[in-house]
CSV table of C-alpha atoms (C1' of nucleotides) in Angstrom, one decimal:
chain,number,residue,atom,x,y,z
A,12,MET,CA,31.1,-9.4,7.2
A,13,THR,CA,27.4,-9.8,7.4
A,14,ALA,CA,25.7,-12.8,8.8
A,15,LYS,CA,24.9,-15.6,6.5
A,16,LEU,CA,21.3,-15.9,5.5
A,17,SER,CA,19.3,-19.0,4.7
A,18,ILE,CA,17.1,-18.1,1.7
A,19,GLU,CA,14.9,-21.1,2.1
A,20,ARG,CA,11.3,-21.2,2.9
A,21,THR,CA,9.8,-23.4,5.6
A,22,ASP,CA,8.2,-26.6,4.7
A,23,ASP,CA,4.9,-25.0,5.4
A,24,ALA,CA,5.5,-22.2,3.0
A,25,GLN,CA,6.7,-24.5,0.3
A,26,ALA,CA,3.7,-26.7,0.7
A,27,SER,CA,1.2,-23.8,0.6
A,28,SER,CA,2.4,-22.6,-2.8
A,29,LYS,CA,2.9,-26.0,-4.3
A,30,GLY,CA,1.5,-26.4,-7.7
A,31,THR,CA,1.3,-22.7,-8.3
A,32,GLN,CA,4.9,-21.9,-7.7
A,33,ASP,CA,5.6,-22.8,-11.4
A,34,LEU,CA,3.0,-20.4,-12.7
A,35,ILE,CA,4.3,-17.3,-11.2
A,36,PRO,CA,7.5,-17.1,-13.2
A,37,ALA,CA,5.6,-18.0,-16.4
A,38,ILE,CA,3.6,-14.8,-16.3
A,39,PHE,CA,5.1,-12.3,-14.0
A,40,GLN,CA,8.8,-13.4,-13.9
A,41,ASP,CA,9.8,-10.4,-16.0
A,42,ARG,CA,7.3,-8.0,-14.5
A,43,ILE,CA,9.3,-5.5,-12.5
A,44,GLY,CA,6.1,-3.9,-11.1
A,45,TYR,CA,4.9,-7.2,-9.8
A,46,HIS,CA,8.1,-8.0,-7.9
A,47,LEU,CA,8.4,-4.5,-6.7
A,48,ARG,CA,4.9,-4.6,-5.2
A,49,VAL,CA,5.3,-8.0,-3.5
A,50,ALA,CA,8.7,-7.2,-2.1
A,51,GLN,CA,7.6,-3.8,-0.7
A,52,GLU,CA,4.6,-5.4,0.8
A,53,ALA,CA,6.7,-8.1,2.5
A,54,SER,CA,9.1,-5.5,3.8
A,55,PHE,CA,6.4,-3.3,5.2
A,56,GLN,CA,4.6,-6.2,6.8
A,57,ALA,CA,7.8,-7.2,8.5
A,58,PHE,CA,8.4,-3.8,9.9
A,59,ALA,CA,4.8,-3.4,10.9
A,60,LYS,CA,5.0,-6.6,12.8
A,61,ALA,CA,8.1,-5.5,14.6
A,62,THR,CA,6.6,-2.2,15.6
A,63,GLY,CA,3.3,-3.8,16.4
A,64,ARG,CA,5.0,-6.1,19.0
A,65,ALA,CA,6.1,-2.9,20.7
A,66,ASP,CA,2.6,-1.5,20.4
A,67,LEU,CA,3.7,1.2,18.1
A,68,LYS,CA,2.5,2.3,14.7
A,69,PRO,CA,4.9,1.9,11.7
A,70,GLY,CA,4.0,5.3,10.4
A,71,TRP,CA,5.3,7.0,13.5
A,72,TYR,CA,8.9,6.1,12.8
A,73,ALA,CA,9.4,8.3,9.8
A,74,LEU,CA,7.7,11.3,11.4
A,75,LEU,CA,9.5,11.2,14.7
A,76,THR,CA,12.8,10.6,13.0
A,77,VAL,CA,12.5,13.5,10.7
A,78,LEU,CA,11.5,15.7,13.6
A,79,THR,CA,14.8,14.8,15.4
A,80,GLN,CA,16.6,16.6,12.6
A,81,ARG,CA,15.1,20.1,13.3
A,82,ASP,CA,13.8,22.0,16.2
A,83,SER,CA,10.4,22.2,14.5
A,84,MET,CA,8.7,21.7,11.2
A,85,THR,CA,5.3,22.2,9.5
A,86,PRO,CA,3.1,19.3,8.4
A,87,SER,CA,3.7,20.2,4.8
A,88,GLU,CA,7.4,20.0,5.2
A,89,LEU,CA,7.0,16.6,6.9
A,90,SER,CA,4.8,15.4,4.1
A,91,ARG,CA,7.4,16.3,1.5
A,92,ILE,CA,10.2,14.7,3.3
A,93,CYS,CA,8.4,11.6,4.1
A,94,GLY,CA,7.1,11.3,0.6
A,95,ARG,CA,3.4,11.1,1.6
A,96,ASP,CA,0.4,13.2,0.9
A,97,ARG,CA,-0.3,15.9,3.5
A,98,SER,CA,-3.7,14.4,4.1
A,99,THR,CA,-2.1,11.2,5.1
A,100,LEU,CA,-0.3,12.8,8.0
A,101,THR,CA,-3.3,14.5,9.7
A,102,SER,CA,-4.4,11.5,11.7
A,103,SER,CA,-0.9,10.4,12.6
A,104,LEU,CA,0.0,13.9,13.9
A,105,LYS,CA,-3.2,13.8,15.9
A,106,ASP,CA,-2.2,10.4,17.4
A,107,LEU,CA,1.3,11.7,18.2
A,108,ALA,CA,-0.1,14.8,19.8
A,109,ASP,CA,-2.7,12.9,21.8
A,110,ARG,CA,0.1,10.7,23.2
A,111,GLY,CA,2.3,13.6,24.0
A,112,LEU,CA,5.0,12.7,21.6
A,113,ILE,CA,4.8,16.0,19.8
A,114,GLU,CA,3.7,19.5,20.5
A,115,ARG,CA,1.9,21.7,18.0
A,116,HIS,CA,2.5,25.4,18.3
A,117,PRO,CA,0.6,28.0,16.2
A,118,ASN,CA,2.8,29.9,13.8
A,119,PRO,CA,2.6,33.6,14.7
A,120,ASP,CA,3.5,34.5,11.1
A,121,ASP,CA,0.8,32.4,9.5
A,122,GLN,CA,-2.4,31.5,11.2
A,123,ARG,CA,-3.1,28.7,8.7
A,124,SER,CA,-0.1,26.7,9.7
A,125,TYR,CA,1.6,25.4,12.9
A,126,SER,CA,4.9,24.0,13.8
A,127,VAL,CA,5.5,20.5,15.1
A,128,ARG,CA,8.1,19.8,17.7
A,129,LEU,CA,9.2,16.6,19.5
A,130,THR,CA,8.6,16.4,23.2
A,131,GLU,CA,11.1,14.7,25.5
A,132,GLU,CA,8.8,11.7,25.5
A,133,GLY,CA,8.7,11.8,21.7
A,134,ARG,CA,12.4,11.7,21.6
A,135,GLY,CA,12.4,8.7,23.8
A,136,MET,CA,9.9,7.0,21.6
A,137,GLN,CA,11.9,7.8,18.5
A,138,GLU,CA,14.9,6.1,20.1
A,139,ARG,CA,12.9,3.0,20.8
A,140,LEU,CA,11.6,2.9,17.2
A,141,GLN,CA,15.1,3.5,15.9
A,142,VAL,CA,16.2,0.2,17.4
A,143,ILE,CA,13.5,-1.6,15.6
A,144,ALA,CA,14.1,0.3,12.3
A,145,ASP,CA,17.8,-0.4,12.6
A,146,ALA,CA,17.2,-4.1,13.0
A,147,HIS,CA,14.8,-4.1,10.1
A,148,ASP,CA,17.3,-2.3,7.9
A,149,ARG,CA,20.1,-4.5,8.9
A,150,LEU,CA,18.1,-7.4,7.6
A,151,LEU,CA,17.4,-5.6,4.4
A,152,GLU,CA,21.1,-4.8,4.1
A,153,GLU,CA,22.0,-8.5,4.5
A,154,ILE,CA,19.5,-9.4,1.9
A,155,THR,CA,20.7,-6.9,-0.7
A,156,GLY,CA,24.3,-7.5,0.2
A,157,GLU,CA,26.7,-6.3,-2.4
A,158,ASP,CA,23.9,-5.3,-4.7
A,159,LYS,CA,22.8,-2.6,-2.4
A,160,GLU,CA,24.3,0.3,-4.3
A,161,VAL,CA,22.7,-0.8,-7.6
A,162,PHE,CA,19.4,-1.6,-5.9
A,163,LEU,CA,19.2,1.8,-4.3
A,164,SER,CA,20.1,3.7,-7.4
A,165,VAL,CA,17.4,1.9,-9.4
A,166,LEU,CA,14.8,2.7,-6.7
A,167,ALA,CA,15.9,6.3,-6.8
A,168,ARG,CA,15.6,6.5,-10.6
A,169,LEU,CA,12.1,4.9,-10.4
A,170,THR,CA,11.0,7.5,-7.8
A,171,THR,CA,12.4,10.4,-9.8
A,172,VAL,CA,11.0,9.4,-13.2
A,173,LEU,CA,7.6,8.1,-12.0
A,174,GLY,CA,7.1,10.5,-9.1
B,15,MET,CA,18.3,0.2,-27.8
B,16,THR,CA,15.9,1.7,-25.4
B,17,ALA,CA,14.6,5.3,-25.7
B,18,LYS,CA,16.6,7.9,-23.9
B,19,LEU,CA,15.0,9.2,-20.7
B,20,SER,CA,15.1,12.6,-19.2
B,21,ILE,CA,15.5,12.2,-15.4
B,22,GLU,CA,14.8,15.7,-14.7
B,23,ARG,CA,11.9,17.0,-12.6
B,24,THR,CA,9.7,19.9,-13.7
B,25,ASP,CA,10.4,23.3,-12.3
B,26,ASP,CA,7.3,22.9,-10.2
B,27,ALA,CA,8.4,19.7,-8.6
B,28,GLN,CA,11.8,21.1,-7.8
B,29,ALA,CA,10.4,24.2,-6.3
B,30,SER,CA,7.9,22.3,-4.1
B,31,SER,CA,10.7,20.3,-2.4
B,32,LYS,CA,13.1,23.1,-2.2
B,33,GLY,CA,14.7,23.4,1.2
B,34,THR,CA,13.7,19.9,2.2
B,35,GLN,CA,15.5,18.1,-0.6
B,36,ASP,CA,18.7,18.2,1.4
B,37,LEU,CA,17.0,16.6,4.5
B,38,ILE,CA,15.9,13.5,2.8
B,39,PRO,CA,19.3,12.1,2.1
B,40,ALA,CA,20.6,13.1,5.5
B,41,ILE,CA,18.2,10.7,7.3
B,42,PHE,CA,16.8,8.2,4.9
B,43,GLN,CA,19.5,8.0,2.2
B,44,ASP,CA,20.7,4.6,3.4
B,45,ARG,CA,17.2,3.3,4.4
B,46,ILE,CA,16.4,0.7,1.9
B,47,GLY,CA,12.9,0.3,3.2
B,48,TYR,CA,12.2,4.0,2.7
B,49,HIS,CA,13.3,4.0,-1.0
B,50,LEU,CA,11.5,0.7,-1.6
B,51,ARG,CA,8.3,2.1,-0.3
B,52,VAL,CA,8.5,5.4,-2.2
B,53,ALA,CA,9.4,3.8,-5.5
B,54,GLN,CA,6.7,1.1,-5.2
B,55,GLU,CA,4.2,3.8,-4.4
B,56,ALA,CA,5.3,5.8,-7.5
B,57,SER,CA,5.1,2.8,-9.7
B,58,PHE,CA,1.7,1.8,-8.5
B,59,GLN,CA,0.3,5.2,-8.8
B,60,ALA,CA,1.6,5.5,-12.4
B,61,PHE,CA,-0.1,2.2,-13.3
B,62,ALA,CA,-3.3,3.1,-11.5
B,63,LYS,CA,-3.5,6.3,-13.4
B,64,ALA,CA,-3.0,4.5,-16.7
B,65,THR,CA,-5.8,2.0,-15.9
B,66,GLY,CA,-8.0,4.7,-14.4
B,67,ARG,CA,-7.9,6.6,-17.7
B,68,ALA,CA,-9.4,3.5,-19.3
B,69,ASP,CA,-11.9,3.3,-16.5
B,70,LEU,CA,-10.4,0.0,-15.2
B,71,LYS,CA,-9.1,-1.1,-11.9
B,72,PRO,CA,-5.4,-1.8,-11.5
B,73,GLY,CA,-6.1,-4.9,-9.5
B,74,TRP,CA,-8.0,-6.5,-12.3
B,75,TYR,CA,-4.9,-6.9,-14.5
B,76,ALA,CA,-3.1,-9.5,-12.4
B,77,LEU,CA,-6.3,-11.6,-11.9
B,78,LEU,CA,-7.4,-11.6,-15.6
B,79,THR,CA,-3.8,-12.3,-16.7
B,80,VAL,CA,-3.4,-15.2,-14.5
B,81,LEU,CA,-6.7,-16.6,-15.7
B,82,THR,CA,-5.5,-16.6,-19.3
B,83,GLN,CA,-3.0,-19.2,-18.3
B,84,ARG,CA,-5.4,-21.9,-17.3
B,85,ASP,CA,-8.9,-22.9,-18.2
B,86,SER,CA,-10.1,-22.3,-14.6
B,87,MET,CA,-8.8,-21.7,-11.2
B,88,THR,CA,-10.0,-21.3,-7.6
B,89,PRO,CA,-9.8,-18.0,-5.7
B,90,SER,CA,-7.2,-19.5,-3.4
B,91,GLU,CA,-4.9,-20.4,-6.3
B,92,LEU,CA,-5.4,-16.9,-7.7
B,93,SER,CA,-4.5,-15.5,-4.3
B,94,ARG,CA,-1.3,-17.4,-4.0
B,95,ILE,CA,-0.2,-16.6,-7.5
B,96,CYS,CA,-1.0,-12.9,-7.2
B,97,GLY,CA,0.7,-12.7,-3.9
B,98,ARG,CA,-2.3,-11.3,-2.1
B,99,ASP,CA,-4.5,-12.4,0.7
B,100,ARG,CA,-7.6,-14.3,-0.3
B,101,SER,CA,-9.8,-11.8,1.4
B,102,THR,CA,-8.5,-9.1,-0.8
B,103,LEU,CA,-9.7,-10.9,-3.9
B,104,THR,CA,-13.3,-11.3,-2.8
B,105,SER,CA,-14.5,-7.9,-3.9
B,106,SER,CA,-12.5,-7.9,-7.1
B,107,LEU,CA,-13.9,-11.2,-8.1
B,108,LYS,CA,-17.4,-9.9,-7.5
B,109,ASP,CA,-16.7,-6.9,-9.6
B,110,LEU,CA,-15.3,-9.0,-12.4
B,111,ALA,CA,-18.3,-11.4,-12.2
B,112,ASP,CA,-20.8,-8.5,-12.2
B,113,ARG,CA,-19.2,-7.1,-15.3
B,114,GLY,CA,-19.3,-10.4,-17.0
B,115,LEU,CA,-15.6,-10.7,-17.3
B,116,ILE,CA,-15.4,-14.0,-15.4
B,117,GLU,CA,-17.8,-16.9,-14.7
B,118,ARG,CA,-17.9,-18.7,-11.4
B,119,HIS,CA,-18.9,-22.4,-11.5
B,120,PRO,CA,-19.5,-24.5,-8.4
B,121,ASN,CA,-17.0,-27.2,-8.0
B,122,PRO,CA,-18.8,-30.6,-8.0
B,123,ASP,CA,-16.0,-32.2,-5.9
B,124,ASP,CA,-16.0,-29.5,-3.2
B,125,GLN,CA,-19.0,-27.5,-2.3
B,126,ARG,CA,-16.9,-24.9,-0.4
B,127,SER,CA,-15.0,-23.9,-3.5
B,128,TYR,CA,-15.7,-22.8,-7.0
B,129,SER,CA,-13.8,-22.3,-10.2
B,130,VAL,CA,-13.2,-19.1,-12.0
B,131,ARG,CA,-13.0,-18.9,-15.7
B,132,LEU,CA,-12.5,-16.0,-18.1
B,133,THR,CA,-15.4,-15.1,-20.4
B,134,GLU,CA,-14.8,-14.0,-23.9
B,135,GLU,CA,-15.4,-10.5,-22.8
B,136,GLY,CA,-12.9,-11.0,-20.0
B,137,ARG,CA,-10.3,-12.1,-22.4
B,138,GLY,CA,-10.9,-9.0,-24.4
B,139,MET,CA,-10.5,-6.9,-21.3
B,140,GLN,CA,-7.3,-8.7,-20.4
B,141,GLU,CA,-5.9,-7.8,-23.8
B,142,ARG,CA,-6.8,-4.1,-23.3
B,143,LEU,CA,-5.2,-4.2,-19.9
B,144,GLN,CA,-2.2,-6.0,-21.3
B,145,VAL,CA,-1.5,-3.0,-23.6
B,146,ILE,CA,-1.4,-0.7,-20.6
B,147,ALA,CA,0.7,-3.0,-18.5
B,148,ASP,CA,3.1,-3.5,-21.3
B,149,ALA,CA,3.6,0.2,-21.7
B,150,HIS,CA,4.1,0.5,-17.9
B,151,ASP,CA,6.6,-2.2,-17.8
B,152,ARG,CA,8.5,-0.9,-20.8
B,153,LEU,CA,8.9,2.3,-18.9
B,154,LEU,CA,10.1,0.4,-15.8
B,155,GLU,CA,12.5,-1.5,-18.1
B,156,GLU,CA,13.9,1.7,-19.5
B,157,ILE,CA,14.5,3.0,-16.0
B,158,THR,CA,16.1,-0.1,-14.7
B,159,GLY,CA,18.1,-0.5,-17.9
B,160,GLU,CA,21.1,-2.8,-17.5
B,161,ASP,CA,20.5,-3.1,-13.8
B,162,LYS,CA,17.3,-5.0,-14.3
B,163,GLU,CA,18.7,-8.4,-13.6
B,164,VAL,CA,20.3,-7.4,-10.3
B,165,PHE,CA,17.3,-5.4,-9.4
B,166,LEU,CA,14.9,-8.3,-9.9
B,167,SER,CA,17.1,-10.7,-8.1
B,168,VAL,CA,17.2,-8.4,-5.0
B,169,LEU,CA,13.5,-8.0,-5.1
B,170,ALA,CA,13.1,-11.8,-5.3
B,171,ARG,CA,15.4,-12.3,-2.3
B,172,LEU,CA,13.5,-9.7,-0.3
B,173,THR,CA,10.2,-11.4,-1.0
B,174,THR,CA,11.6,-14.9,-0.2
B,175,VAL,CA,13.3,-13.9,3.1
B,176,LEU,CA,10.7,-11.6,4.4
B,177,GLY,CA,7.6,-13.2,3.0
C,4,DG,C1',-7.9,48.6,0.1
C,5,DC,C1',-10.0,44.7,-2.1
C,6,DA,C1',-11.0,41.1,-5.1
C,7,DA,C1',-8.7,37.0,-7.2
C,8,DG,C1',-5.9,33.4,-6.7
C,9,DA,C1',-2.5,30.6,-4.0
C,10,DT,C1',-1.5,28.0,0.0
C,11,DA,C1',-1.9,25.2,4.8
C,12,DG,C1',-4.3,22.0,6.9
C,13,DT,C1',-8.4,19.0,7.4
C,14,DT,C1',-12.3,16.2,5.8
C,15,DT,C1',-14.4,13.0,3.0
C,16,DG,C1',-14.5,9.3,-0.2
C,17,DG,C1',-12.4,5.6,-2.4
C,18,DC,C1',-9.1,1.8,-3.0
C,19,DA,C1',-5.8,-1.9,-1.7
C,20,DT,C1',-4.1,-4.6,1.8
C,21,DC,C1',-3.8,-7.8,5.8
C,22,DA,C1',-5.5,-10.3,9.9
C,23,DA,C1',-8.9,-12.4,12.6
C,24,DA,C1',-13.4,-14.1,13.0
C,25,DT,C1',-17.3,-16.7,10.7
C,26,DT,C1',-19.7,-20.2,8.0
C,27,DA,C1',-19.9,-24.1,5.4
C,28,DT,C1',-17.9,-28.2,3.9
C,29,DA,C1',-14.2,-32.0,3.8
C,30,DT,C1',-11.1,-35.0,5.8
C,31,DA,C1',-8.9,-37.8,9.4
C,32,DG,C1',-8.9,-40.4,13.5
C,33,DT,C1',-10.9,-43.2,16.5
D,17,DA,C1',-20.4,-43.4,12.0
D,18,DC,C1',-19.0,-39.4,14.7
D,19,DT,C1',-16.1,-36.2,16.3
D,20,DA,C1',-12.3,-33.2,15.8
D,21,DT,C1',-9.5,-30.8,12.8
D,22,DA,C1',-8.4,-28.5,8.5
D,23,DT,C1',-9.7,-25.9,4.6
D,24,DA,C1',-12.4,-22.5,1.1
D,25,DA,C1',-14.4,-18.4,0.9
D,26,DT,C1',-16.5,-14.4,2.9
D,27,DT,C1',-17.2,-10.8,6.3
D,28,DT,C1',-15.6,-7.5,9.5
D,29,DG,C1',-12.3,-4.3,11.3
D,30,DA,C1',-8.1,-2.0,10.9
D,31,DT,C1',-4.2,0.5,8.5
D,32,DG,C1',-2.2,3.3,4.9
D,33,DC,C1',-2.5,5.8,1.0
D,34,DC,C1',-4.1,9.3,-2.6
D,35,DA,C1',-7.1,12.8,-4.6
D,36,DA,C1',-10.6,16.1,-4.6
D,37,DA,C1',-13.5,19.1,-1.9
D,38,DC,C1',-13.6,22.4,1.8
D,39,DT,C1',-12.2,26.1,5.2
D,40,DA,C1',-9.3,29.5,6.7
D,41,DT,C1',-5.8,32.5,5.8
D,42,DC,C1',-2.2,34.7,3.1
D,43,DT,C1',-0.5,37.1,-1.1
D,44,DT,C1',-0.7,39.5,-5.3
D,45,DG,C1',-2.4,42.7,-8.7
D,46,DC,C1',-4.8,46.1,-9.6
DNA sequence: GCAAGATAGTTTGGCATCAAATTATATAGT
DNA sequence: ACTATATAATTTGATGCCAAACTATCTTGC
């Protein structure tokens, strides 16, 4: 059902790791953490490249997408849902506000907090990002193939136990 | 064979995500990239905490361990084996040299390069780190359980295709 | 009501990472 | 031999992330 994938490296890539290729398995072959790190880095870089071509920031996608799900939300809620520390969101939210993709309204019930809401423009941007994210995830789906269920369940367990 | 694991969160953790918990699945449930990122972050933070308690840097482990496998090695080789950009290694190697854990010797055949070698002290440090890394990976092994093989193969495919 | 502690958001500091630019040296082609 | 290109390592600049410190505000317990 999914397109076939060629899992081969280019000649260039093969050449660049020649001679060391054999060492990797010897030491880290069984190291789950190693493979997890390298794979996640590769996935992130691929997505960052795709968004970068559209002059967007990869971190925007999760924020804008979560915001499509509710009328408004506080930064703390966003942080929990996105799985990132609150402090990480500060600059992204500023960016998004500066570009008019979100609006921040003071919360009348709590002067410390504010609510974040997508603007029309923000909604449009989310849709553009969604196309990129969809393509990225389609690729990941193809790669995981029939192992997707197991793979996701392991990731979920890791997050739960270590988180 | 492996110890039983309790996959439950503390009351505190449950409470802190109350009300948002249901939103996560709704949007990102199927997003492989999202779960991959969150799980890797959790795994890295756990390892960083363990090394931090011993006043060590997490990045040292991979370098020192690779170096146990050969008499000496160039930074470029290390970079390929560790799966990180060369520029990332520069400061780590300086750290390690400053602490006397590695020695850097000029390469007589190539003035641009040098070879890196573990000192006795470096070997001892590697052994200390190995204990921590082993414990970390035992935990990961317990979590992945019988799915380890499939999990690792998916990670390897991701790295190969996206890398 | 008021002091003590909790919470929301930001700021600061630190680390890890990549990519592009830089410098020095090797290698290849002519 | 000399020039042009490639390579090794570093430097610089950017991003993303967390954790701890900080400020402002809210809530709780007396």
